[in-house]
mmCIF file of C-alpha atoms in Angstrom:
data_model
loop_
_atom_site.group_PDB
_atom_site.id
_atom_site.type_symbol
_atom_site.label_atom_id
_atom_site.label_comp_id
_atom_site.label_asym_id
_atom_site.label_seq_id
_atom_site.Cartn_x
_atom_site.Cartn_y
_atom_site.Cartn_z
ATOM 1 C CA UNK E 1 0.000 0.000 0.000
ATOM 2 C CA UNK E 2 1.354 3.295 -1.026
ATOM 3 C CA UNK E 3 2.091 5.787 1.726
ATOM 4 C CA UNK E 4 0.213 9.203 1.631
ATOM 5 C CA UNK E 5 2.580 11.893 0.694
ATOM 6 C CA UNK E 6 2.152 14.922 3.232
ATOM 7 C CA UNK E 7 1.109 17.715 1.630
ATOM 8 C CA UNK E 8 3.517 21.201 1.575
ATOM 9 C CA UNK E 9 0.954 23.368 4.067
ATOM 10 C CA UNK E 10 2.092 26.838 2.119
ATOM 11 C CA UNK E 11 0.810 25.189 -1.304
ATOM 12 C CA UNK E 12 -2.306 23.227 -0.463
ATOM 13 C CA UNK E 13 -5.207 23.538 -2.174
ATOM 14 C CA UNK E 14 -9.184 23.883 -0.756
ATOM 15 C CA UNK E 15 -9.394 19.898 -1.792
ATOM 16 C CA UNK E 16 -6.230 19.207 -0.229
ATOM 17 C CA UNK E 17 -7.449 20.612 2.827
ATOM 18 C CA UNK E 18 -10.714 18.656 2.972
ATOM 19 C CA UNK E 19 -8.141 15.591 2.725
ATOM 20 C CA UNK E 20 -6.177 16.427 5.706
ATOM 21 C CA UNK E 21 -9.508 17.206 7.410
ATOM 22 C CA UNK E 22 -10.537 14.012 6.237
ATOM 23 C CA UNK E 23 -7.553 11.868 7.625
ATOM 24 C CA UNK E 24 -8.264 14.439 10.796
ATOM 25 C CA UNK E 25 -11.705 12.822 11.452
ATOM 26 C CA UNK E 26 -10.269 9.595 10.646
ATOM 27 C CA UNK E 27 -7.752 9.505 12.745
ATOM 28 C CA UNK E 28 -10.151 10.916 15.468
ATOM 29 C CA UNK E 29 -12.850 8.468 15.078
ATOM 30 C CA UNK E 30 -10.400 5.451 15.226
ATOM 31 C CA UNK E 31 -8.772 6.478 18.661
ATOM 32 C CA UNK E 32 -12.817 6.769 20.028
ATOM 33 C CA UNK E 33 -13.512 3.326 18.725
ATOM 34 C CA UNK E 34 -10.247 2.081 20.339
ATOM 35 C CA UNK E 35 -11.378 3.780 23.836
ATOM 36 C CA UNK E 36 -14.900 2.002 22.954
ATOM 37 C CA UNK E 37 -13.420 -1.448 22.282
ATOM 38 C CA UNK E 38 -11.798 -0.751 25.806
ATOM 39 C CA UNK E 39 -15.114 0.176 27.690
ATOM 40 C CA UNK E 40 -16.674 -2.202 26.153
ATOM 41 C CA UNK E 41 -14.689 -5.324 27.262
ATOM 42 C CA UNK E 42 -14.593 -3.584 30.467
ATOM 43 C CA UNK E 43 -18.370 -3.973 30.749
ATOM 44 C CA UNK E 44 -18.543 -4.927 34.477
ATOM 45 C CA UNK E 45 -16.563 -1.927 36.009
ATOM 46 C CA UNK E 46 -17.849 0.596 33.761
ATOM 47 C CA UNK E 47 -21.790 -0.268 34.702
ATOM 48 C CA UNK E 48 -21.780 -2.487 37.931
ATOM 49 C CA UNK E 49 -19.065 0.621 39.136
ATOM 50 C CA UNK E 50 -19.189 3.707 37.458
ATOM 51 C CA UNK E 51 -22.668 3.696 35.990
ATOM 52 C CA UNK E 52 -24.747 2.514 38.306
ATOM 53 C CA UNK E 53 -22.524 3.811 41.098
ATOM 54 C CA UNK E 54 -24.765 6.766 42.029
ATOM 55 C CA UNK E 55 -27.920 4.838 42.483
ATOM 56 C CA UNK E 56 -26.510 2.973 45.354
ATOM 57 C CA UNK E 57 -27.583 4.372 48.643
ATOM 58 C CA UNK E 58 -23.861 4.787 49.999
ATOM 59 C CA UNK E 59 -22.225 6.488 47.010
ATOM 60 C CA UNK E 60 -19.680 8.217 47.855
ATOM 61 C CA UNK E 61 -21.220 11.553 47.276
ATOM 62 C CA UNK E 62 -24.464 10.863 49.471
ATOM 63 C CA UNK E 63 -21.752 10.170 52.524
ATOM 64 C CA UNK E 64 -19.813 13.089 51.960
ATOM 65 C CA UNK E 65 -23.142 14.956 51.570
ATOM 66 C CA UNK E 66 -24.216 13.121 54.735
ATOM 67 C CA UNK E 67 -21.167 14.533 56.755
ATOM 68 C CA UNK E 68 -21.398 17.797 55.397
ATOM 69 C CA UNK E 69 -24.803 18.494 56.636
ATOM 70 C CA UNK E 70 -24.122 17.047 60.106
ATOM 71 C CA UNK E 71 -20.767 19.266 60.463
ATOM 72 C CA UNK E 72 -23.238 22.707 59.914
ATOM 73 C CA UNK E 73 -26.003 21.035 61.823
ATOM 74 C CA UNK E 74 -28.700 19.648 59.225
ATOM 75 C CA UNK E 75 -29.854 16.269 59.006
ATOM 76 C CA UNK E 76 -29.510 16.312 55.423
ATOM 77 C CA UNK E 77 -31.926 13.863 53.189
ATOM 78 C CA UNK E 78 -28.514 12.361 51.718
ATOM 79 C CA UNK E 79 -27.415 10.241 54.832
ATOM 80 C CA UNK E 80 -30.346 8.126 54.256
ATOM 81 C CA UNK E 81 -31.697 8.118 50.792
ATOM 82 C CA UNK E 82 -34.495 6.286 49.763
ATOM 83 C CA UNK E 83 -33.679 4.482 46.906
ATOM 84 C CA UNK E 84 -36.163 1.743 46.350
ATOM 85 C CA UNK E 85 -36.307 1.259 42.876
ATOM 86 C CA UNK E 86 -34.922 -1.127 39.680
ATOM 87 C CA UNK E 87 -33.529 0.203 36.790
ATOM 88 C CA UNK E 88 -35.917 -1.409 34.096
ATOM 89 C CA UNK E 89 -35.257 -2.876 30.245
ATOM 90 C CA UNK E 90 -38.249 -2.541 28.486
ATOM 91 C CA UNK E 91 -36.905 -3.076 24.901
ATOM 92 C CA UNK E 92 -35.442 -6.101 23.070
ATOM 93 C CA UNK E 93 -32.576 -4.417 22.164
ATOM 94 C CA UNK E 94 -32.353 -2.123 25.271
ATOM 95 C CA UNK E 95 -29.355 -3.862 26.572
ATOM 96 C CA UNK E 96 -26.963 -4.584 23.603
ATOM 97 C CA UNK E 97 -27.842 -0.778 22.404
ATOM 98 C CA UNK E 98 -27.160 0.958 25.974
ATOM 99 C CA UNK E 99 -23.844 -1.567 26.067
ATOM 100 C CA UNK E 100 -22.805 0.208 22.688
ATOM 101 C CA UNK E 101 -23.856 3.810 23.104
ATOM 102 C CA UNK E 102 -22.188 3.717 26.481
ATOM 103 C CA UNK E 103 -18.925 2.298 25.456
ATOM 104 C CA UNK E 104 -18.612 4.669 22.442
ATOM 105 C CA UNK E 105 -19.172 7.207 24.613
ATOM 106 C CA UNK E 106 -16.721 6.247 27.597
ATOM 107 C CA UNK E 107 -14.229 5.836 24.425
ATOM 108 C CA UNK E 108 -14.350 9.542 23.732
ATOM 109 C CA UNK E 109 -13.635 10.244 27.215
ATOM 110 C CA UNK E 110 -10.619 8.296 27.153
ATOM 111 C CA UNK E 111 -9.746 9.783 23.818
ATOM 112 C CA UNK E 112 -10.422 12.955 24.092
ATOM 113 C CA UNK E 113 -6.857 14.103 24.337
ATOM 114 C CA UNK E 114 -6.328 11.891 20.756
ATOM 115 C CA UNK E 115 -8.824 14.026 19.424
ATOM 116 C CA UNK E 116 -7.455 17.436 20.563
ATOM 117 C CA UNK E 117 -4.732 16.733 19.310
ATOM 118 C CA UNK E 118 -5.744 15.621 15.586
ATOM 119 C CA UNK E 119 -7.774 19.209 15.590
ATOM 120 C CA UNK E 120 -4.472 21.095 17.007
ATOM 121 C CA UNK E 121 -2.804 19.086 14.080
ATOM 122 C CA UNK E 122 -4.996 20.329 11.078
ATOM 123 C CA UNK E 123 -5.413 23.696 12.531
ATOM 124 C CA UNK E 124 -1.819 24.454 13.719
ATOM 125 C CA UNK E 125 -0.541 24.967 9.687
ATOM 126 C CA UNK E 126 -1.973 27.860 9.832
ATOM 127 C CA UNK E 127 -0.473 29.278 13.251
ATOM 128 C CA UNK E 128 2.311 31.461 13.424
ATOM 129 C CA UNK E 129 5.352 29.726 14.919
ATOM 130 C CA UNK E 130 5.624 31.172 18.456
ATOM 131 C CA UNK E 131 2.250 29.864 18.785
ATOM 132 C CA UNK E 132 2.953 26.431 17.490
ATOM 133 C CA UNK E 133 5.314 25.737 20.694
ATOM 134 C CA UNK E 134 1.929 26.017 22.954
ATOM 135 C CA UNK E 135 0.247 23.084 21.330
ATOM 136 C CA UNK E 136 1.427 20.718 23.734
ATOM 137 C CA UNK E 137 0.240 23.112 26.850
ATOM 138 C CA UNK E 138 -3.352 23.079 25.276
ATOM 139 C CA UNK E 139 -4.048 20.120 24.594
ATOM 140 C CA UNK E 140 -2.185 19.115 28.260
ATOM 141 C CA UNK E 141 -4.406 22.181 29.966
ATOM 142 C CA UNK E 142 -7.826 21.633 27.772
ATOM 143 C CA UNK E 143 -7.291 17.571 28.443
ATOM 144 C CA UNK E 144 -7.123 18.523 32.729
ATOM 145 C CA UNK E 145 -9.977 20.859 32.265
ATOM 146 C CA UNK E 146 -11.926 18.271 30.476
ATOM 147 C CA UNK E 147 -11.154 15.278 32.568
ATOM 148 C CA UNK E 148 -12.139 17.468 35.720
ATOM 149 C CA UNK E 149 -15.495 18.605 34.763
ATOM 150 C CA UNK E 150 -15.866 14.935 34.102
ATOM 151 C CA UNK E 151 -14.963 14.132 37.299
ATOM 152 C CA UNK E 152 -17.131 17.037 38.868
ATOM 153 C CA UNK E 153 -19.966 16.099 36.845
ATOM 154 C CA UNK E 154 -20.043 12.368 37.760
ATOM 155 C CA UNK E 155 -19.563 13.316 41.460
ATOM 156 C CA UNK E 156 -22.029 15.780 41.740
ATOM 157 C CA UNK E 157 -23.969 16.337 38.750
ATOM 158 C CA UNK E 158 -24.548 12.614 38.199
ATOM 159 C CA UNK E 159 -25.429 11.785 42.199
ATOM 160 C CA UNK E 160 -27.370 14.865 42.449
ATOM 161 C CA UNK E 161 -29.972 14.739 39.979
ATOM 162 C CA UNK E 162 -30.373 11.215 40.359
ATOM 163 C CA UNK E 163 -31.207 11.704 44.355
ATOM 164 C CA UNK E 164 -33.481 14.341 43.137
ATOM 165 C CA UNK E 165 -35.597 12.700 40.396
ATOM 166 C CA UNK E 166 -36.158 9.203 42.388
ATOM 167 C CA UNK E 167 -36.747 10.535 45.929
ATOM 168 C CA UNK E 168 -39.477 13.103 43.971
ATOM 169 C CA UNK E 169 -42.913 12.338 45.157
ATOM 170 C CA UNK E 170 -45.587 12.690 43.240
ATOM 171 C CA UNK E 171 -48.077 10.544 44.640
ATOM 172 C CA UNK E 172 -48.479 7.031 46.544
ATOM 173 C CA UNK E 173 -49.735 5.315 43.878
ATOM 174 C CA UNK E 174 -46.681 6.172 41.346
ATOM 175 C CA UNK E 175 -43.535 4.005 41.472
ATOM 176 C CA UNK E 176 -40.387 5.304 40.339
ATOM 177 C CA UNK E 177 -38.655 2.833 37.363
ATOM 178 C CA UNK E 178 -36.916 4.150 35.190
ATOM 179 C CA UNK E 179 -35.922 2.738 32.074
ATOM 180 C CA UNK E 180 -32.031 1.932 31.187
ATOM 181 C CA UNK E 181 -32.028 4.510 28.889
ATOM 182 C CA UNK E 182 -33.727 7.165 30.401
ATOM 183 C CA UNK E 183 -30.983 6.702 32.948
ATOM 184 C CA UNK E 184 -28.106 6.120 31.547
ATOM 185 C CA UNK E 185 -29.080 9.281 29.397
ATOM 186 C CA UNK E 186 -28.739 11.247 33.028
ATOM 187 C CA UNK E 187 -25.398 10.229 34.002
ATOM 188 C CA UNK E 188 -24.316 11.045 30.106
ATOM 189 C CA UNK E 189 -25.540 14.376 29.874
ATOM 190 C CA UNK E 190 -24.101 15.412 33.492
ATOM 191 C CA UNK E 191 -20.636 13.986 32.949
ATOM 192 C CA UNK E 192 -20.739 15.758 29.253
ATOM 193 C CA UNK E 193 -22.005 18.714 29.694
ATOM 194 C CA UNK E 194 -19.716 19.262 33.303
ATOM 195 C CA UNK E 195 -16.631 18.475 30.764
ATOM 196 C CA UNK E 196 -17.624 20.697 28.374
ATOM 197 C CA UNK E 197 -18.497 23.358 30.776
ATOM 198 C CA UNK E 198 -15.169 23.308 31.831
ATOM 199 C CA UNK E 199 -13.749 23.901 28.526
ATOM 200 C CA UNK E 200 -14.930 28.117 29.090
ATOM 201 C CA UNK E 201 -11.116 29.336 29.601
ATOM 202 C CA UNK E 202 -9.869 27.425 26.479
ATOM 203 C CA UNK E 203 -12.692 28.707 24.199
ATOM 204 C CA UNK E 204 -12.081 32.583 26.195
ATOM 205 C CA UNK E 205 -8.483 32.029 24.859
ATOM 206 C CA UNK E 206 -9.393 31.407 21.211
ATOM 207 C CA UNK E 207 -11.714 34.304 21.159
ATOM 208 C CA UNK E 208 -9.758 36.544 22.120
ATOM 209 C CA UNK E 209 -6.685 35.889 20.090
ATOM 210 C CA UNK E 210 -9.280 36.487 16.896
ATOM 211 C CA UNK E 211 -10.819 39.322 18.694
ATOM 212 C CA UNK E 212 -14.035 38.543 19.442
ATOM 213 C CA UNK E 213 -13.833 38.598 23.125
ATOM 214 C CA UNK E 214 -11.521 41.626 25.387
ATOM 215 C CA UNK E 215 -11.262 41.566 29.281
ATOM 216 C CA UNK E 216 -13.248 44.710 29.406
ATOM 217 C CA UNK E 217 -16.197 43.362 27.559
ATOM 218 C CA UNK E 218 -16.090 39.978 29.484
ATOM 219 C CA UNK E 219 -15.863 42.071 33.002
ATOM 220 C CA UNK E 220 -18.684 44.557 31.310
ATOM 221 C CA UNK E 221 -20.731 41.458 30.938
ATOM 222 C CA UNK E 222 -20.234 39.674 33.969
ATOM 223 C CA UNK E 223 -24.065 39.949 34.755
ATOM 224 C CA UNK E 224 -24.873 38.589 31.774
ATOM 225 C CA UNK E 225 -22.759 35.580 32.167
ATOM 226 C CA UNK E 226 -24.371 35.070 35.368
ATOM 227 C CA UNK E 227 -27.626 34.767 34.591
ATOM 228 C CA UNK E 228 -26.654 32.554 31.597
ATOM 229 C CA UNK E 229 -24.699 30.118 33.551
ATOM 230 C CA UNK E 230 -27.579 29.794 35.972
ATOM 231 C CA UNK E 231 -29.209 28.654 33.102
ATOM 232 C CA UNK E 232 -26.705 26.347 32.091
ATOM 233 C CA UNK E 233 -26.931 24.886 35.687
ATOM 234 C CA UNK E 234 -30.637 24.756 35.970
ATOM 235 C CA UNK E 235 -30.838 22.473 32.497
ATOM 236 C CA UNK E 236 -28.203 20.187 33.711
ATOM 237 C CA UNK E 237 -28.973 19.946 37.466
ATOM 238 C CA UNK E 238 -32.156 18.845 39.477
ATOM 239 C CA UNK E 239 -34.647 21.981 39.879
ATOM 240 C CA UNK E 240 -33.519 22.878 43.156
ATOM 241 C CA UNK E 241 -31.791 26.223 43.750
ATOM 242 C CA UNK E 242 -28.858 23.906 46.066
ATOM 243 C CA UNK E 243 -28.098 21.804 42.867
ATOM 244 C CA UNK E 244 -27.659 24.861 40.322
ATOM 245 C CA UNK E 245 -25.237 26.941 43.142
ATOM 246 C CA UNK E 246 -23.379 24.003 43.705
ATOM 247 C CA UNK E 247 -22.746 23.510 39.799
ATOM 248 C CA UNK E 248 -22.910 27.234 39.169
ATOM 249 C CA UNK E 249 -20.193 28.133 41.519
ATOM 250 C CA UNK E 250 -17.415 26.098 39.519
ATOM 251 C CA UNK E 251 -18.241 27.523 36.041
ATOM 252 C CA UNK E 252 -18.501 31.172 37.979
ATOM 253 C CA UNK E 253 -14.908 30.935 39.319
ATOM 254 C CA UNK E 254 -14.015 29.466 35.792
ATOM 255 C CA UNK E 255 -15.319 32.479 33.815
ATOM 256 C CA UNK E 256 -13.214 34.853 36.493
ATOM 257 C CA UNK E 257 -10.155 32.952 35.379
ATOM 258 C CA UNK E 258 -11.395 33.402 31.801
ATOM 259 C CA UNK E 259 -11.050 36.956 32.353
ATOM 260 C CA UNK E 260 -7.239 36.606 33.384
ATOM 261 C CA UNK E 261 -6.241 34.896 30.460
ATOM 262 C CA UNK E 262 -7.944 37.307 28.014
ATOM 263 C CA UNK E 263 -6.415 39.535 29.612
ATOM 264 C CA UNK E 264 -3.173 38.072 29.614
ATOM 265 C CA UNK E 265 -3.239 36.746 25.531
ATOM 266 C CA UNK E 266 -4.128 40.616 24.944
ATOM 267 C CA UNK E 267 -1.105 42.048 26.843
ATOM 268 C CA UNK E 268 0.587 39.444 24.889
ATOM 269 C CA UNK E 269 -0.677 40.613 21.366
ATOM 270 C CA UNK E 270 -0.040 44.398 22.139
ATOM 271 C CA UNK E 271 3.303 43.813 23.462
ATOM 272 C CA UNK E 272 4.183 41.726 19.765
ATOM 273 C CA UNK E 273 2.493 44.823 17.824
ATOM 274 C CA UNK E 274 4.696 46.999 19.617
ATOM 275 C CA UNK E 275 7.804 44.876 19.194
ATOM 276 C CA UNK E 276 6.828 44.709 15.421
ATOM 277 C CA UNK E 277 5.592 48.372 14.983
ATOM 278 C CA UNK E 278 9.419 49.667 16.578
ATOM 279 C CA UNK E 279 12.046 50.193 14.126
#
């Protein structure tokens, strides 16, 4: 098999472009199916464990919870939650699809560095050099911010709304079982959504080197940001005002740090102008 020539990244054309974009998604998709093929021969830890981890009644979480609400004096509804209920399959092909889904998506997890770095790859032709020698901090940095809202997400996002939706009472004569996909779509879209939350600084960065976000207009804003990150939290968290603070304060504290690197990359920028502009 002949080996594909690299292309000369001064002299490529729009169709040579789509290639290496092509070989980019390529190259992407194989590393998720390789995570996949992982979680998915690793069936036992990654549902009897990590899955179905916060429906037990002494998850981690619900302790720490527990403790925490003791230490300021509440008996808090976490040290002894009532969690009566069996996680149902009501389709042939429930099991075999939520075994798939759930492994492809566990393998972007594990991959996601892979991937960051097959985008940093296609995209970094086009960088000047001094910024080419910071590809390796940002995919290191966006990888940690990633893997930590995962974490976050699973521990508190995950535990959270899944205390809040089975201990809701609606009546005595309604049973909470839910179906295998209605909740393994709740411990998805918290441990997703808390990674990609976290991604704010990284995507602050980027929009500010092209100059569509400043310091002054993210400070300017900050109400703004508030009330939209409260919205973020209320979508992905139980409807309880504790729930959203506890997920809101993270992403708060995130979009303060966002601040600091705008304003950082900008001092950056104007100092280079400067350098250039002097004779």
């Amino acid at each position: 098999m002949a080996m594909r020539k690299k292309a000369d990244p001064n002299n490529m054309s729009f169709l040579d472009h789509v290639e290496e974009l092509r070989w980019c998604l390529i190259r992407s998709i194989l590393g998720v199916l390789a995570g996949a093929i992982i979680a998915f021969l690793a069936k036992s830890f990654i549902f009897d464990t990590l899955i179905f981890g916060p429906k037990r009644p002494d998850f981690i979480t619900y302790r720490y919870f527990c403790q925490l609400g003791r230490w300021v004096g509440i008996e808090s509804e976490f040290c002894d939650p009532n969690f009566n209920f069996i996680i149902q399959s009501r389709e042939m092909s429930d099991l075999f699809s939520a075994h798939i889904w759930t492994s492809i998506t566990v393998g972007f997890v594990i991959a996601f560095p892979w991937v960051l770095y097959q985008f940093w790859k296609f995209i970094s032709p086009g960088l000047k050099s001094n910024e080419k020698k910071y590809s390796s901090g940002f995919i290191l940095i966006s990888s940690a911010l990633f893997f930590i809202g995962v974490v976050f997400g699973y521990y508190v996002i995950a535990p959270m709304s899944v205390h809040f939706m089975v201990t809701y009472d609606l009546s005595s004569e309604v049973a909470t079982q839910p179906s295998l996909s209605s909740y393994i779509a709740y411990i998805r879209a918290s441990v997703l959504a808390s990674g990609l939350l976290f991604e704010l600084p990284i995507i602050i960065y980027f929009l500010t080197k092209i100059g569509l976000a400043t310091p002054e207009g993210l400070r300017k804003n900050r109400k703004f940001a508030l009330v939209i990150v409260l919205i973020v939290a209320a979508v992905i968290t139980p409807p309880d005002v504790a729930s959203q603070i506890i997920v809101a304060i993270p992403v708060l504290i995130l979009y303060e740090i966002s601040i600091l690197i705008s304003r950082i990359v900008l001092k950056k920028e104007e100092k280079r102008k400067r350098k250039i502009a002097s004779p």
